[in-house]
Amino acid sequence: MTATAVPAKPARAAQKGQQTKAVIVDAALALAAQIGLEGLSIGAVAELTKMSKSGVFAHFGSREELQISVVREYHARFEHEVFFPALKAPRGLPRLRTMFANWMKRTSTEIDSGCIYISGASEFDDRPGPVRDALVESVSIWQAAVLRAIVQSQSEGHLRADADERQVAFEIHGLILALHYEARFLQVPGSIGRATVGFDNILARSATLAAPVPTAAAAAPAGRRLKTVR
């Protein structure tokens, strides 16, 4: 008996569904960057994508699931732009500096659009639930990566073994938060340069004589700048 071929239509339909969902998430992410996760709604995203509300709802089932999908997509893009490229740099300070340089590149573009991590923390800091859990998980993963790079810098002999690695990580993260506040909210000129100097100062306090000299690429993040923060 000849085996009956399995129709390819279900597979094509599933692929098309995933593509449509990706388009929706991309539009929702762009919208959330401007108005925050709390501002997202099935109706607003349907209007932006020129789809019906029922069509958008069919892919997510709820506004909350749409918000979570946006958080996960933001995290995936953040890792792709900031974390994974830094793994190509040598362990220790070169990798930590590359991570920060990549972080600054992304931050310089988000001065226009906004950061989901920062706006989300403001919106959901005191609101337990799946959206807050997704935000906390994403930020915690990134903070752990920064801390790991600092510890590796100590093991490579680039930072002193007695340096408080969690304090270093705390101060580095604080620079990014201050940069968003100063550059995006207050529009203070020179904010990006001050953040870069601040990073160098943090490392200098714990650096050893074996610490490698930063390359130009790692020391000066490139990318688009707003005229208010040059």
PDB file of C-alpha atoms in Angstrom:
ATOM      1  CA  MET A   1       0.000   0.000   0.000  1.00  0.00           C
ATOM      2  CA  THR A   2       1.316   3.370  -0.971  1.00  0.00           C
ATOM      3  CA  ALA A   3       1.684   5.842   1.915  1.00  0.00           C
ATOM      4  CA  THR A   4      -0.457   8.909   1.648  1.00  0.00           C
ATOM      5  CA  ALA A   5       1.528  12.174   1.597  1.00  0.00           C
ATOM      6  CA  VAL A   6       0.866  14.560   4.476  1.00  0.00           C
ATOM      7  CA  PRO A   7      -0.578  17.845   3.230  1.00  0.00           C
ATOM      8  CA  ALA A   8       1.768  20.814   3.530  1.00  0.00           C
ATOM      9  CA  LYS A   9      -1.042  23.279   4.171  1.00  0.00           C
ATOM     10  CA  PRO A  10      -1.000  23.003   7.993  1.00  0.00           C
ATOM     11  CA  ALA A  11       2.747  23.686   8.058  1.00  0.00           C
ATOM     12  CA  ARG A  12       2.378  26.710   5.772  1.00  0.00           C
ATOM     13  CA  ALA A  13      -0.513  27.991   7.853  1.00  0.00           C
ATOM     14  CA  ALA A  14       1.547  27.656  11.038  1.00  0.00           C
ATOM     15  CA  GLN A  15       4.474  29.492   9.436  1.00  0.00           C
ATOM     16  CA  LYS A  16       2.205  32.277   8.251  1.00  0.00           C
ATOM     17  CA  GLY A  17       0.718  32.514  11.730  1.00  0.00           C
ATOM     18  CA  GLN A  18       4.173  32.906  13.274  1.00  0.00           C
ATOM     19  CA  GLN A  19       5.072  35.571  10.736  1.00  0.00           C
ATOM     20  CA  THR A  20       1.892  37.483  11.478  1.00  0.00           C
ATOM     21  CA  LYS A  21       2.528  37.218  15.200  1.00  0.00           C
ATOM     22  CA  ALA A  22       6.053  38.548  14.708  1.00  0.00           C
ATOM     23  CA  VAL A  23       4.682  41.549  12.810  1.00  0.00           C
ATOM     24  CA  ILE A  24       2.236  42.246  15.633  1.00  0.00           C
ATOM     25  CA  VAL A  25       4.920  41.990  18.312  1.00  0.00           C
ATOM     26  CA  ASP A  26       7.228  44.282  16.335  1.00  0.00           C
ATOM     27  CA  ALA A  27       4.494  46.917  16.067  1.00  0.00           C
ATOM     28  CA  ALA A  28       3.565  46.496  19.733  1.00  0.00           C
ATOM     29  CA  LEU A  29       7.194  46.902  20.788  1.00  0.00           C
ATOM     30  CA  ALA A  30       7.537  50.129  18.812  1.00  0.00           C
ATOM     31  CA  LEU A  31       4.336  51.414  20.385  1.00  0.00           C
ATOM     32  CA  ALA A  32       5.352  50.389  23.915  1.00  0.00           C
ATOM     33  CA  ALA A  33       8.675  52.193  23.502  1.00  0.00           C
ATOM     34  CA  GLN A  34       6.718  55.404  22.974  1.00  0.00           C
ATOM     35  CA  ILE A  35       3.787  55.037  25.394  1.00  0.00           C
ATOM     36  CA  GLY A  36       4.892  52.270  27.760  1.00  0.00           C
ATOM     37  CA  LEU A  37       3.676  48.732  28.295  1.00  0.00           C
ATOM     38  CA  GLU A  38       0.651  49.970  30.193  1.00  0.00           C
ATOM     39  CA  GLY A  39      -0.472  51.928  27.166  1.00  0.00           C
ATOM     40  CA  LEU A  40      -0.630  48.824  25.005  1.00  0.00           C
ATOM     41  CA  SER A  41      -4.030  47.515  24.023  1.00  0.00           C
ATOM     42  CA  ILE A  42      -5.327  44.997  21.520  1.00  0.00           C
ATOM     43  CA  GLY A  43      -7.231  47.800  19.793  1.00  0.00           C
ATOM     44  CA  ALA A  44      -4.235  50.142  19.524  1.00  0.00           C
ATOM     45  CA  VAL A  45      -2.019  47.435  18.063  1.00  0.00           C
ATOM     46  CA  ALA A  46      -4.779  46.319  15.675  1.00  0.00           C
ATOM     47  CA  GLU A  47      -5.083  49.870  14.404  1.00  0.00           C
ATOM     48  CA  LEU A  48      -1.319  50.194  13.992  1.00  0.00           C
ATOM     49  CA  THR A  49      -1.036  46.927  12.054  1.00  0.00           C
ATOM     50  CA  LYS A  50      -4.234  47.501  10.042  1.00  0.00           C
ATOM     51  CA  MET A  51      -5.664  44.274  11.437  1.00  0.00           C
ATOM     52  CA  SER A  52      -8.931  43.478  13.152  1.00  0.00           C
ATOM     53  CA  LYS A  53      -9.080  43.318  16.952  1.00  0.00           C
ATOM     54  CA  SER A  54     -10.183  39.705  16.726  1.00  0.00           C
ATOM     55  CA  GLY A  55      -7.208  38.934  14.488  1.00  0.00           C
ATOM     56  CA  VAL A  56      -4.740  40.349  17.006  1.00  0.00           C
ATOM     57  CA  PHE A  57      -6.557  38.727  19.923  1.00  0.00           C
ATOM     58  CA  ALA A  58      -6.389  35.335  18.230  1.00  0.00           C
ATOM     59  CA  HIS A  59      -2.578  35.393  18.407  1.00  0.00           C
ATOM     60  CA  PHE A  60      -2.300  36.376  22.083  1.00  0.00           C
ATOM     61  CA  GLY A  61      -5.590  35.798  23.847  1.00  0.00           C
ATOM     62  CA  SER A  62      -5.184  38.723  26.213  1.00  0.00           C
ATOM     63  CA  ARG A  63      -3.605  42.140  26.601  1.00  0.00           C
ATOM     64  CA  GLU A  64      -1.369  40.739  29.327  1.00  0.00           C
ATOM     65  CA  GLU A  65       0.037  38.047  27.034  1.00  0.00           C
ATOM     66  CA  LEU A  66       0.720  40.731  24.415  1.00  0.00           C
ATOM     67  CA  GLN A  67       2.660  42.759  27.006  1.00  0.00           C
ATOM     68  CA  ILE A  68       4.684  39.706  28.030  1.00  0.00           C
ATOM     69  CA  SER A  69       5.479  38.938  24.390  1.00  0.00           C
ATOM     70  CA  VAL A  70       6.765  42.490  23.989  1.00  0.00           C
ATOM     71  CA  VAL A  71       9.010  42.149  27.052  1.00  0.00           C
ATOM     72  CA  ARG A  72      10.447  38.885  25.725  1.00  0.00           C
ATOM     73  CA  GLU A  73      11.051  40.344  22.274  1.00  0.00           C
ATOM     74  CA  TYR A  74      12.741  43.392  23.762  1.00  0.00           C
ATOM     75  CA  HIS A  75      14.980  41.113  25.823  1.00  0.00           C
ATOM     76  CA  ALA A  76      15.872  39.003  22.780  1.00  0.00           C
ATOM     77  CA  ARG A  77      16.860  42.094  20.800  1.00  0.00           C
ATOM     78  CA  PHE A  78      18.810  43.478  23.752  1.00  0.00           C
ATOM     79  CA  GLU A  79      20.830  40.268  24.007  1.00  0.00           C
ATOM     80  CA  HIS A  80      21.401  40.207  20.243  1.00  0.00           C
ATOM     81  CA  GLU A  81      22.709  43.791  20.174  1.00  0.00           C
ATOM     82  CA  VAL A  82      24.473  44.072  23.523  1.00  0.00           C
ATOM     83  CA  PHE A  83      25.395  40.733  25.056  1.00  0.00           C
ATOM     84  CA  PHE A  84      26.133  38.194  22.329  1.00  0.00           C
ATOM     85  CA  PRO A  85      28.523  40.427  20.315  1.00  0.00           C
ATOM     86  CA  ALA A  86      30.503  41.082  23.510  1.00  0.00           C
ATOM     87  CA  LEU A  87      31.244  37.369  23.885  1.00  0.00           C
ATOM     88  CA  LYS A  88      33.640  37.695  20.947  1.00  0.00           C
ATOM     89  CA  ALA A  89      35.877  39.940  23.052  1.00  0.00           C
ATOM     90  CA  PRO A  90      38.529  38.375  25.311  1.00  0.00           C
ATOM     91  CA  ARG A  91      37.440  37.480  28.850  1.00  0.00           C
ATOM     92  CA  GLY A  92      37.936  40.101  31.496  1.00  0.00           C
ATOM     93  CA  LEU A  93      37.955  43.856  31.072  1.00  0.00           C
ATOM     94  CA  PRO A  94      37.904  43.766  27.240  1.00  0.00           C
ATOM     95  CA  ARG A  95      34.601  41.879  27.361  1.00  0.00           C
ATOM     96  CA  LEU A  96      33.167  44.080  30.132  1.00  0.00           C
ATOM     97  CA  ARG A  97      34.131  47.220  28.228  1.00  0.00           C
ATOM     98  CA  THR A  98      32.571  45.849  25.043  1.00  0.00           C
ATOM     99  CA  MET A  99      29.367  45.043  26.887  1.00  0.00           C
ATOM    100  CA  PHE A 100      29.190  48.578  28.213  1.00  0.00           C
ATOM    101  CA  ALA A 101      30.038  50.091  24.825  1.00  0.00           C
ATOM    102  CA  ASN A 102      27.261  48.047  23.195  1.00  0.00           C
ATOM    103  CA  TRP A 103      24.913  49.054  26.002  1.00  0.00           C
ATOM    104  CA  MET A 104      25.733  52.698  25.377  1.00  0.00           C
ATOM    105  CA  LYS A 105      25.077  52.323  21.646  1.00  0.00           C
ATOM    106  CA  ARG A 106      21.637  50.941  22.363  1.00  0.00           C
ATOM    107  CA  THR A 107      20.973  53.564  25.015  1.00  0.00           C
ATOM    108  CA  SER A 108      21.882  56.372  22.615  1.00  0.00           C
ATOM    109  CA  THR A 109      19.122  55.232  20.242  1.00  0.00           C
ATOM    110  CA  GLU A 110      16.639  54.752  23.085  1.00  0.00           C
ATOM    111  CA  ILE A 111      16.980  58.352  24.140  1.00  0.00           C
ATOM    112  CA  ASP A 112      14.521  59.012  21.328  1.00  0.00           C
ATOM    113  CA  SER A 113      12.220  56.037  21.837  1.00  0.00           C
ATOM    114  CA  GLY A 114      12.551  54.979  25.459  1.00  0.00           C
ATOM    115  CA  CYS A 115      13.701  51.832  27.271  1.00  0.00           C
ATOM    116  CA  ILE A 116      11.173  49.083  28.049  1.00  0.00           C
ATOM    117  CA  TYR A 117      13.187  48.001  31.083  1.00  0.00           C
ATOM    118  CA  ILE A 118      13.157  51.472  32.621  1.00  0.00           C
ATOM    119  CA  SER A 119       9.614  52.505  31.730  1.00  0.00           C
ATOM    120  CA  GLY A 120       8.370  49.020  32.654  1.00  0.00           C
ATOM    121  CA  ALA A 121      10.014  49.207  36.069  1.00  0.00           C
ATOM    122  CA  SER A 122       8.214  52.486  36.733  1.00  0.00           C
ATOM    123  CA  GLU A 123       4.873  51.065  35.604  1.00  0.00           C
ATOM    124  CA  PHE A 124       5.044  47.662  37.293  1.00  0.00           C
ATOM    125  CA  ASP A 125       7.348  48.136  40.298  1.00  0.00           C
ATOM    126  CA  ASP A 126       4.453  47.750  42.740  1.00  0.00           C
ATOM    127  CA  ARG A 127       2.116  45.645  40.604  1.00  0.00           C
ATOM    128  CA  PRO A 128       2.632  41.895  41.086  1.00  0.00           C
ATOM    129  CA  GLY A 129       1.776  39.679  38.161  1.00  0.00           C
ATOM    130  CA  PRO A 130       3.117  37.951  35.039  1.00  0.00           C
ATOM    131  CA  VAL A 131       4.175  41.171  33.273  1.00  0.00           C
ATOM    132  CA  ARG A 132       6.236  42.309  36.247  1.00  0.00           C
ATOM    133  CA  ASP A 133       7.693  38.803  36.561  1.00  0.00           C
ATOM    134  CA  ALA A 134       8.755  38.872  32.897  1.00  0.00           C
ATOM    135  CA  LEU A 135      10.426  42.269  33.360  1.00  0.00           C
ATOM    136  CA  VAL A 136      12.218  41.201  36.544  1.00  0.00           C
ATOM    137  CA  GLU A 137      13.459  38.004  34.901  1.00  0.00           C
ATOM    138  CA  SER A 138      14.804  39.860  31.861  1.00  0.00           C
ATOM    139  CA  VAL A 139      16.590  42.564  33.858  1.00  0.00           C
ATOM    140  CA  SER A 140      17.967  39.990  36.307  1.00  0.00           C
ATOM    141  CA  ILE A 141      19.439  37.932  33.451  1.00  0.00           C
ATOM    142  CA  TRP A 142      21.247  40.994  32.128  1.00  0.00           C
ATOM    143  CA  GLN A 143      22.484  42.086  35.558  1.00  0.00           C
ATOM    144  CA  ALA A 144      23.814  38.569  36.130  1.00  0.00           C
ATOM    145  CA  ALA A 145      25.707  38.786  32.828  1.00  0.00           C
ATOM    146  CA  VAL A 146      27.315  42.077  33.879  1.00  0.00           C
ATOM    147  CA  LEU A 147      28.231  40.644  37.279  1.00  0.00           C
ATOM    148  CA  ARG A 148      29.725  37.556  35.623  1.00  0.00           C
ATOM    149  CA  ALA A 149      31.889  39.759  33.382  1.00  0.00           C
ATOM    150  CA  ILE A 150      33.139  41.638  36.434  1.00  0.00           C
ATOM    151  CA  VAL A 151      33.996  38.410  38.268  1.00  0.00           C
ATOM    152  CA  GLN A 152      35.817  37.167  35.160  1.00  0.00           C
ATOM    153  CA  SER A 153      37.775  40.432  35.123  1.00  0.00           C
ATOM    154  CA  GLN A 154      38.898  39.616  38.644  1.00  0.00           C
ATOM    155  CA  SER A 155      39.835  36.042  37.746  1.00  0.00           C
ATOM    156  CA  GLU A 156      41.852  37.339  34.775  1.00  0.00           C
ATOM    157  CA  GLY A 157      43.738  39.675  37.096  1.00  0.00           C
ATOM    158  CA  HIS A 158      42.357  42.857  35.510  1.00  0.00           C
ATOM    159  CA  LEU A 159      40.391  43.932  38.604  1.00  0.00           C
ATOM    160  CA  ARG A 160      41.497  43.496  42.208  1.00  0.00           C
ATOM    161  CA  ALA A 161      40.322  40.285  43.852  1.00  0.00           C
ATOM    162  CA  ASP A 162      39.148  42.242  46.916  1.00  0.00           C
ATOM    163  CA  ALA A 163      36.945  44.590  44.854  1.00  0.00           C
ATOM    164  CA  ASP A 164      33.242  44.347  45.662  1.00  0.00           C
ATOM    165  CA  GLU A 165      31.898  42.962  42.384  1.00  0.00           C
ATOM    166  CA  ARG A 166      28.280  43.670  43.285  1.00  0.00           C
ATOM    167  CA  GLN A 167      29.090  47.284  44.083  1.00  0.00           C
ATOM    168  CA  VAL A 168      30.844  47.655  40.724  1.00  0.00           C
ATOM    169  CA  ALA A 169      27.821  46.163  38.937  1.00  0.00           C
ATOM    170  CA  PHE A 170      25.468  48.414  40.912  1.00  0.00           C
ATOM    171  CA  GLU A 171      27.368  51.552  39.941  1.00  0.00           C
ATOM    172  CA  ILE A 172      27.584  50.558  36.265  1.00  0.00           C
ATOM    173  CA  HIS A 173      23.838  49.962  36.129  1.00  0.00           C
ATOM    174  CA  GLY A 174      23.315  53.271  37.914  1.00  0.00           C
ATOM    175  CA  LEU A 175      25.177  55.071  35.118  1.00  0.00           C
ATOM    176  CA  ILE A 176      22.664  53.853  32.540  1.00  0.00           C
ATOM    177  CA  LEU A 177      19.703  54.854  34.699  1.00  0.00           C
ATOM    178  CA  ALA A 178      21.203  58.302  35.248  1.00  0.00           C
ATOM    179  CA  LEU A 179      21.921  58.652  31.525  1.00  0.00           C
ATOM    180  CA  HIS A 180      18.295  57.992  30.586  1.00  0.00           C
ATOM    181  CA  TYR A 181      17.102  60.502  33.184  1.00  0.00           C
ATOM    182  CA  GLU A 182      19.572  63.221  32.242  1.00  0.00           C
ATOM    183  CA  ALA A 183      19.539  62.778  28.461  1.00  0.00           C
ATOM    184  CA  ARG A 184      15.903  61.810  27.813  1.00  0.00           C
ATOM    185  CA  PHE A 185      14.022  63.652  30.568  1.00  0.00           C
ATOM    186  CA  LEU A 186      16.236  66.643  31.361  1.00  0.00           C
ATOM    187  CA  GLN A 187      17.960  66.769  27.951  1.00  0.00           C
ATOM    188  CA  VAL A 188      21.266  67.754  29.520  1.00  0.00           C
ATOM    189  CA  PRO A 189      24.073  68.192  26.952  1.00  0.00           C
ATOM    190  CA  GLY A 190      27.094  65.940  27.339  1.00  0.00           C
ATOM    191  CA  SER A 191      25.292  63.176  29.255  1.00  0.00           C
ATOM    192  CA  ILE A 192      26.680  60.327  27.149  1.00  0.00           C
ATOM    193  CA  GLY A 193      30.243  61.568  27.609  1.00  0.00           C
ATOM    194  CA  ARG A 194      29.781  61.808  31.368  1.00  0.00           C
ATOM    195  CA  ALA A 195      28.424  58.257  31.507  1.00  0.00           C
ATOM    196  CA  THR A 196      31.502  57.024  29.629  1.00  0.00           C
ATOM    197  CA  VAL A 197      33.838  58.883  31.999  1.00  0.00           C
ATOM    198  CA  GLY A 198      31.880  57.507  34.934  1.00  0.00           C
ATOM    199  CA  PHE A 199      32.396  53.961  33.677  1.00  0.00           C
ATOM    200  CA  ASP A 200      36.134  54.510  33.330  1.00  0.00           C
ATOM    201  CA  ASN A 201      36.261  55.952  36.856  1.00  0.00           C
ATOM    202  CA  ILE A 202      34.450  52.939  38.303  1.00  0.00           C
ATOM    203  CA  LEU A 203      36.920  50.547  36.718  1.00  0.00           C
ATOM    204  CA  ALA A 204      39.952  52.667  37.590  1.00  0.00           C
ATOM    205  CA  ARG A 205      39.200  52.353  41.307  1.00  0.00           C
ATOM    206  CA  SER A 206      39.530  48.568  41.129  1.00  0.00           C
ATOM    207  CA  ALA A 207      41.930  48.070  38.207  1.00  0.00           C
ATOM    208  CA  THR A 208      45.249  46.289  38.621  1.00  0.00           C
ATOM    209  CA  LEU A 209      48.516  47.021  36.845  1.00  0.00           C
ATOM    210  CA  ALA A 210      47.720  44.081  34.558  1.00  0.00           C
ATOM    211  CA  ALA A 211      44.503  45.682  33.319  1.00  0.00           C
ATOM    212  CA  PRO A 212      44.615  46.010  29.506  1.00  0.00           C
ATOM    213  CA  VAL A 213      44.394  49.468  27.988  1.00  0.00           C
ATOM    214  CA  PRO A 214      40.962  49.928  26.368  1.00  0.00           C
ATOM    215  CA  THR A 215      40.796  50.007  22.592  1.00  0.00           C
ATOM    216  CA  ALA A 216      39.235  52.968  20.830  1.00  0.00           C
ATOM    217  CA  ALA A 217      36.211  50.876  19.839  1.00  0.00           C
ATOM    218  CA  ALA A 218      35.475  49.870  23.416  1.00  0.00           C
ATOM    219  CA  ALA A 219      36.241  53.256  24.915  1.00  0.00           C
ATOM    220  CA  ALA A 220      34.032  55.372  22.660  1.00  0.00           C
ATOM    221  CA  PRO A 221      30.595  53.979  21.798  1.00  0.00           C
ATOM    222  CA  ALA A 222      29.485  54.864  18.292  1.00  0.00           C
ATOM    223  CA  GLY A 223      26.026  55.331  16.843  1.00  0.00           C
ATOM    224  CA  ARG A 224      23.454  58.064  16.373  1.00  0.00           C
ATOM    225  CA  ARG A 225      23.364  60.849  18.904  1.00  0.00           C
ATOM    226  CA  LEU A 226      20.763  63.427  19.766  1.00  0.00           C
ATOM    227  CA  LYS A 227      21.970  66.968  19.424  1.00  0.00           C
ATOM    228  CA  THR A 228      20.986  67.564  23.052  1.00  0.00           C
ATOM    229  CA  VAL A 229      23.409  64.956  24.368  1.00  0.00           C
ATOM    230  CA  ARG A 230      26.479  65.449  22.236  1.00  0.00           C
TER     231      ARG A 230
END
